[in-house]
Amino acid sequence: MKYILLPTDFSVNAMNAITYAMHFFKGQVIHFYVLNVQKTSDYTLSELMTNSPSGSIYEGVLEDNEAKLQELTESLREESSEETYTFEPLLDYDVFTDAVNQAVVTHNIDLIIMGTNGATNAREVVFGSNTLQVIRKVDCTVLTVPEDYRFVPISSVLLSLNYQTFPISQVPLLKEVLSLHKANLKVLDIKETGNAATTKGNTANLDRLQKMLNYQLFRVKDIPEAMAIKAFEQLMPVELHTVIVEEQHFLDRLLFGSTTSKISYESPIPLLIIHC
């Protein structure tokens, strides 16, 4: 992982995620893209009307945020002067997920790191609308950092699997994370009744994984994903939780359980979401 995207709305939570990223990659050669996306809906008509006749509405709307973005990247350069980091500001005027997708493709982004909440800081929006949309609509690995979470050295990583098979193609990325932090891996295999064929295939893949990575395997049966993961995190402390998302329904079931009216799983630790 060399090219990291850091979306920001200049909120405290976004800055916390950026600070986490600085610690996460300590000692590595990393190029960070710091992205701010602005929408005209965030401005009133009167504000747009005060722009210079010679300047476009586009330029007028972005002017303030461009200054903030430059100030932020300069500050990050100074704060990380002892690291081999580079920072490049990106400013866009678009639908948020479209802007993120464009940045991912254009700059060959390996990982997106963002906070679980946004500037609204509303309790009912645990993941924040932007973060959740990125997880759902952007085909890139995402690392979400809980609000107010402070980086601690990563010694144990949890990989939780439901009944879907583990994609061996994702082993190199997981191995890179483990190697970066010299961390051990704990695999939580969550089984459900009535999925014997899939379970057999998953067992075969786990056997293959064992030959590529050393891990401790834990199995639970007939317990909802969110409940099983919460219990495991309390009994076996880990500093990073990883999930592999093959199908959208698994993500929805993990986050919302049987209803979309409330969040079912609120990760107390950073959550690494790998798409396959």
Short mmCIF file of C-alpha atoms in Angstrom, two decimals:
data_model
loop_
_atom_site.label_atom_id
_atom_site.label_comp_id
_atom_site.label_asym_id
_atom_site.label_seq_id
_atom_site.Cartn_x
_atom_site.Cartn_y
_atom_site.Cartn_z
CA MET A 1 0.00 0.00 0.00
CA LYS A 2 1.64 3.21 -1.19
CA TYR A 3 -1.19 5.52 -2.30
CA ILE A 4 -3.66 6.44 0.42
CA LEU A 5 -6.78 8.60 0.07
CA LEU A 6 -7.83 10.74 3.03
CA PRO A 7 -11.27 12.33 2.49
CA THR A 8 -11.88 15.30 4.75
CA ASP A 9 -14.71 17.69 5.51
CA PHE A 10 -12.41 19.54 7.95
CA SER A 11 -14.34 18.12 10.91
CA VAL A 12 -12.68 16.96 14.12
CA ASN A 13 -13.59 13.39 13.26
CA ALA A 14 -11.99 13.60 9.82
CA MET A 15 -8.82 15.06 11.34
CA ASN A 16 -8.77 12.24 13.88
CA ALA A 17 -8.83 9.69 11.04
CA ILE A 18 -5.97 11.49 9.29
CA THR A 19 -3.93 11.49 12.51
CA TYR A 20 -4.59 7.75 12.83
CA ALA A 21 -3.33 7.23 9.27
CA MET A 22 -0.09 9.06 10.10
CA HIS A 23 0.55 6.61 12.95
CA PHE A 24 -0.67 3.55 11.03
CA PHE A 25 1.98 3.97 8.30
CA LYS A 26 4.81 5.23 10.48
CA GLY A 27 8.17 4.41 8.95
CA GLN A 28 6.73 3.71 5.48
CA VAL A 29 7.07 5.61 2.19
CA ILE A 30 3.52 6.82 1.56
CA HIS A 31 1.88 9.31 -0.79
CA PHE A 32 -1.27 10.71 0.79
CA TYR A 33 -4.03 12.33 -1.27
CA VAL A 34 -6.12 14.65 0.90
CA LEU A 35 -9.53 15.02 -0.74
CA ASN A 36 -12.23 17.58 -0.07
CA VAL A 37 -15.49 17.43 -2.00
CA GLN A 38 -17.76 20.46 -2.10
CA LYS A 39 -21.41 20.63 -3.12
CA THR A 40 -23.26 23.78 -4.16
CA SER A 41 -26.10 22.75 -1.83
CA ASP A 42 -23.80 23.67 1.07
CA TYR A 43 -23.95 27.31 -0.03
CA THR A 44 -26.86 29.70 -0.07
CA LEU A 45 -27.97 31.53 -3.20
CA SER A 46 -26.91 34.86 -1.75
CA GLU A 47 -23.38 33.52 -1.16
CA LEU A 48 -23.16 32.37 -4.76
CA MET A 49 -24.45 35.74 -6.01
CA THR A 50 -21.63 37.62 -4.25
CA ASN A 51 -18.95 36.02 -6.44
CA SER A 52 -17.04 38.20 -8.85
CA PRO A 53 -18.75 38.49 -12.25
CA SER A 54 -15.47 37.44 -13.85
CA GLY A 55 -15.25 34.25 -11.82
CA SER A 56 -17.39 31.17 -12.29
CA ILE A 57 -19.72 29.85 -9.61
CA TYR A 58 -17.49 26.77 -9.51
CA GLU A 59 -14.43 28.84 -8.61
CA GLY A 60 -16.32 30.91 -6.06
CA VAL A 61 -17.70 27.89 -4.20
CA LEU A 62 -14.31 26.17 -4.03
CA GLU A 63 -12.21 29.18 -3.06
CA ASP A 64 -12.57 28.91 0.73
CA ASN A 65 -12.11 25.16 0.81
CA GLU A 66 -9.06 25.35 -1.42
CA ALA A 67 -7.41 27.62 1.13
CA LYS A 68 -8.36 25.27 3.98
CA LEU A 69 -7.04 22.29 2.07
CA GLN A 70 -3.71 23.97 1.34
CA GLU A 71 -3.39 24.95 4.98
CA LEU A 72 -4.17 21.39 6.11
CA THR A 73 -1.65 19.73 3.78
CA GLU A 74 1.06 22.20 4.80
CA SER A 75 0.32 21.46 8.44
CA LEU A 76 0.54 17.70 7.81
CA ARG A 77 3.89 18.11 6.05
CA GLU A 78 5.29 20.00 9.05
CA GLU A 79 3.91 17.56 11.60
CA SER A 80 5.33 14.54 9.76
CA SER A 81 8.63 16.06 8.68
CA GLU A 82 10.56 13.09 10.10
CA GLU A 83 8.54 10.62 8.01
CA THR A 84 8.88 9.79 4.30
CA TYR A 85 5.36 11.04 3.58
CA THR A 86 4.20 13.25 0.75
CA PHE A 87 0.84 15.01 0.64
CA GLU A 88 -1.17 16.11 -2.36
CA PRO A 89 -4.40 18.12 -2.00
CA LEU A 90 -7.38 17.17 -4.15
CA LEU A 91 -10.39 19.44 -4.46
CA ASP A 92 -13.53 18.38 -6.28
CA TYR A 93 -17.02 19.70 -6.95
CA ASP A 94 -19.16 16.60 -7.39
CA VAL A 95 -21.30 13.93 -5.80
CA PHE A 96 -19.16 12.62 -2.95
CA THR A 97 -18.91 8.97 -4.03
CA ASP A 98 -18.32 9.98 -7.66
CA ALA A 99 -15.42 12.17 -6.56
CA VAL A 100 -13.95 9.38 -4.43
CA ASN A 101 -14.33 6.86 -7.27
CA GLN A 102 -12.60 9.23 -9.66
CA ALA A 103 -9.72 9.75 -7.22
CA VAL A 104 -9.36 5.99 -6.70
CA VAL A 105 -9.11 5.31 -10.43
CA THR A 106 -7.00 8.34 -11.38
CA HIS A 107 -4.43 7.96 -8.61
CA ASN A 108 -4.37 4.16 -8.24
CA ILE A 109 -5.49 4.39 -4.63
CA ASP A 110 -4.71 1.34 -2.49
CA LEU A 111 -6.65 2.32 0.63
CA ILE A 112 -9.19 4.91 1.80
CA ILE A 113 -9.02 5.99 5.45
CA MET A 114 -11.90 8.00 6.90
CA GLY A 115 -13.77 8.61 10.13
CA THR A 116 -17.00 6.82 10.92
CA ASN A 117 -18.87 10.08 11.31
CA GLY A 118 -18.92 13.48 9.66
CA ALA A 119 -19.32 17.11 10.55
CA THR A 120 -22.92 16.63 11.73
CA ASN A 121 -21.70 14.38 14.58
CA ALA A 122 -25.24 13.02 15.00
CA ARG A 123 -25.50 10.00 17.26
CA GLU A 124 -27.98 8.28 14.96
CA VAL A 125 -25.49 8.46 12.11
CA VAL A 126 -22.85 6.13 13.54
CA PHE A 127 -21.04 5.59 10.26
CA GLY A 128 -22.01 8.86 8.62
CA SER A 129 -23.73 8.99 5.27
CA ASN A 130 -20.52 9.67 3.32
CA THR A 131 -18.60 6.82 4.95
CA LEU A 132 -21.41 4.34 4.44
CA GLN A 133 -21.81 5.36 0.79
CA VAL A 134 -18.09 4.90 0.17
CA ILE A 135 -18.19 1.43 1.72
CA ARG A 136 -21.16 0.49 -0.45
CA LYS A 137 -20.32 2.15 -3.76
CA VAL A 138 -16.54 2.47 -4.05
CA ASP A 139 -14.58 -0.60 -5.09
CA CYS A 140 -11.59 0.00 -2.84
CA THR A 141 -10.46 -1.18 0.58
CA VAL A 142 -11.68 1.19 3.30
CA LEU A 143 -10.35 1.66 6.83
CA THR A 144 -12.87 3.39 9.09
CA VAL A 145 -11.71 5.01 12.33
CA PRO A 146 -14.25 5.39 15.17
CA GLU A 147 -14.90 8.83 16.55
CA ASP A 148 -12.34 9.87 19.19
CA TYR A 149 -10.34 6.64 18.70
CA ARG A 150 -6.63 7.14 19.31
CA PHE A 151 -4.00 4.99 17.65
CA VAL A 152 -2.52 2.22 19.76
CA PRO A 153 0.12 -0.25 18.54
CA ILE A 154 -1.53 -3.07 16.59
CA SER A 155 -0.51 -6.45 18.00
CA SER A 156 -3.63 -8.48 17.11
CA VAL A 157 -5.90 -8.32 14.07
CA LEU A 158 -9.32 -9.96 13.93
CA LEU A 159 -10.64 -11.37 10.65
CA SER A 160 -14.31 -12.27 10.97
CA LEU A 161 -15.94 -14.52 8.37
CA ASN A 162 -19.56 -15.40 7.93
CA TYR A 163 -20.70 -18.35 5.80
CA GLN A 164 -19.20 -16.97 2.59
CA THR A 165 -15.90 -18.45 1.43
CA PHE A 166 -12.70 -16.61 2.20
CA PRO A 167 -11.18 -15.18 -1.02
CA ILE A 168 -7.54 -16.27 -1.14
CA SER A 169 -6.87 -13.41 -3.56
CA GLN A 170 -7.05 -11.00 -0.61
CA VAL A 171 -4.29 -12.71 1.38
CA PRO A 172 -1.47 -10.41 0.13
CA LEU A 173 -3.25 -7.28 1.40
CA LEU A 174 -3.98 -8.85 4.78
CA LYS A 175 -0.42 -10.16 4.98
CA GLU A 176 0.92 -6.67 4.29
CA VAL A 177 -1.09 -5.20 7.18
CA LEU A 178 0.09 -7.94 9.56
CA SER A 179 3.71 -7.54 8.45
CA LEU A 180 3.59 -3.76 8.76
CA HIS A 181 2.65 -3.99 12.44
CA LYS A 182 4.19 -7.39 13.26
CA ALA A 183 0.73 -8.42 14.40
CA ASN A 184 -0.83 -11.83 14.89
CA LEU A 185 -4.08 -12.87 13.21
CA LYS A 186 -7.20 -14.23 14.87
CA VAL A 187 -9.90 -15.68 12.59
CA LEU A 188 -13.49 -15.81 13.81
CA ASP A 189 -15.51 -18.23 11.66
CA ILE A 190 -19.22 -17.54 12.19
CA LYS A 191 -21.29 -20.50 11.06
CA GLU A 192 -24.99 -20.67 10.34
CA THR A 193 -27.25 -23.71 10.19
CA GLY A 194 -28.21 -24.85 6.69
CA ASN A 195 -25.02 -23.81 4.88
CA ALA A 196 -23.15 -27.15 4.90
CA ALA A 197 -21.87 -26.88 1.32
CA THR A 198 -20.55 -23.35 1.79
CA THR A 199 -19.04 -24.29 5.14
CA LYS A 200 -17.13 -27.14 3.51
CA GLY A 201 -15.73 -24.78 0.88
CA ASN A 202 -14.82 -22.23 3.51
CA THR A 203 -12.98 -24.88 5.54
CA ALA A 204 -10.92 -25.76 2.46
CA ASN A 205 -10.01 -22.11 1.94
CA LEU A 206 -9.09 -21.70 5.61
CA ASP A 207 -6.76 -24.68 5.26
CA ARG A 208 -5.11 -22.93 2.30
CA LEU A 209 -4.92 -19.71 4.29
CA GLN A 210 -3.17 -21.54 7.13
CA LYS A 211 -0.34 -22.40 4.74
CA MET A 212 0.05 -18.72 3.79
CA LEU A 213 -0.52 -17.08 7.16
CA ASN A 214 -0.31 -18.27 10.74
CA TYR A 215 -3.52 -17.64 12.64
CA GLN A 216 -5.61 -18.74 15.58
CA LEU A 217 -9.01 -20.05 14.55
CA PHE A 218 -12.16 -19.55 16.62
CA ARG A 219 -15.59 -20.87 15.62
CA VAL A 220 -19.05 -19.88 16.77
CA LYS A 221 -22.37 -21.26 15.57
CA ASP A 222 -25.87 -19.88 15.27
CA ILE A 223 -25.04 -16.51 16.81
CA PRO A 224 -25.77 -13.26 14.92
CA GLU A 225 -22.62 -11.73 13.43
CA ALA A 226 -22.74 -8.48 15.39
CA MET A 227 -23.30 -10.26 18.70
CA ALA A 228 -20.55 -12.81 18.05
CA ILE A 229 -18.03 -10.11 17.08
CA LYS A 230 -18.86 -7.88 20.05
CA ALA A 231 -18.43 -10.81 22.46
CA PHE A 232 -15.14 -11.82 20.84
CA GLU A 233 -13.72 -8.30 21.00
CA GLN A 234 -14.50 -8.17 24.72
CA LEU A 235 -12.92 -11.56 25.46
CA MET A 236 -9.95 -11.38 23.05
CA PRO A 237 -8.74 -7.78 22.74
CA VAL A 238 -7.70 -6.78 19.20
CA GLU A 239 -6.70 -3.44 17.72
CA LEU A 240 -8.02 -3.88 14.19
CA HIS A 241 -11.08 -5.71 12.84
CA THR A 242 -11.14 -6.91 9.21
CA VAL A 243 -14.14 -8.05 7.18
CA ILE A 244 -14.27 -9.35 3.62
CA VAL A 245 -17.29 -8.06 1.71
CA GLU A 246 -18.37 -10.25 -1.18
CA GLU A 247 -22.06 -9.39 -1.15
CA GLN A 248 -23.81 -6.26 0.04
CA HIS A 249 -26.35 -8.13 2.15
CA PHE A 250 -23.61 -9.30 4.53
CA LEU A 251 -22.53 -5.73 5.20
CA ASP A 252 -26.12 -4.61 5.75
CA ARG A 253 -26.81 -7.53 8.08
CA LEU A 254 -23.66 -6.83 10.09
CA LEU A 255 -24.33 -3.10 10.42
CA PHE A 256 -28.11 -3.12 10.75
CA GLY A 257 -29.13 -6.63 11.83
CA SER A 258 -32.73 -7.42 10.90
CA THR A 259 -33.76 -3.79 10.51
CA THR A 260 -32.31 -0.69 8.90
CA SER A 261 -33.72 1.57 11.59
CA LYS A 262 -30.68 1.37 13.86
CA ILE A 263 -27.03 0.41 13.75
CA SER A 264 -26.48 -3.18 14.91
CA TYR A 265 -22.68 -3.20 14.99
CA GLU A 266 -20.72 -0.15 16.06
CA SER A 267 -17.07 -1.15 15.96
CA PRO A 268 -15.13 0.16 18.97
CA ILE A 269 -11.90 -0.28 16.99
CA PRO A 270 -10.86 0.60 13.42
CA LEU A 271 -12.65 -1.53 10.82
CA LEU A 272 -10.84 -2.62 7.65
CA ILE A 273 -13.36 -3.43 4.93
CA ILE A 274 -11.93 -5.39 2.00
CA HIS A 275 -14.00 -5.73 -1.18
CA CYS A 276 -13.49 -8.72 -3.42
#
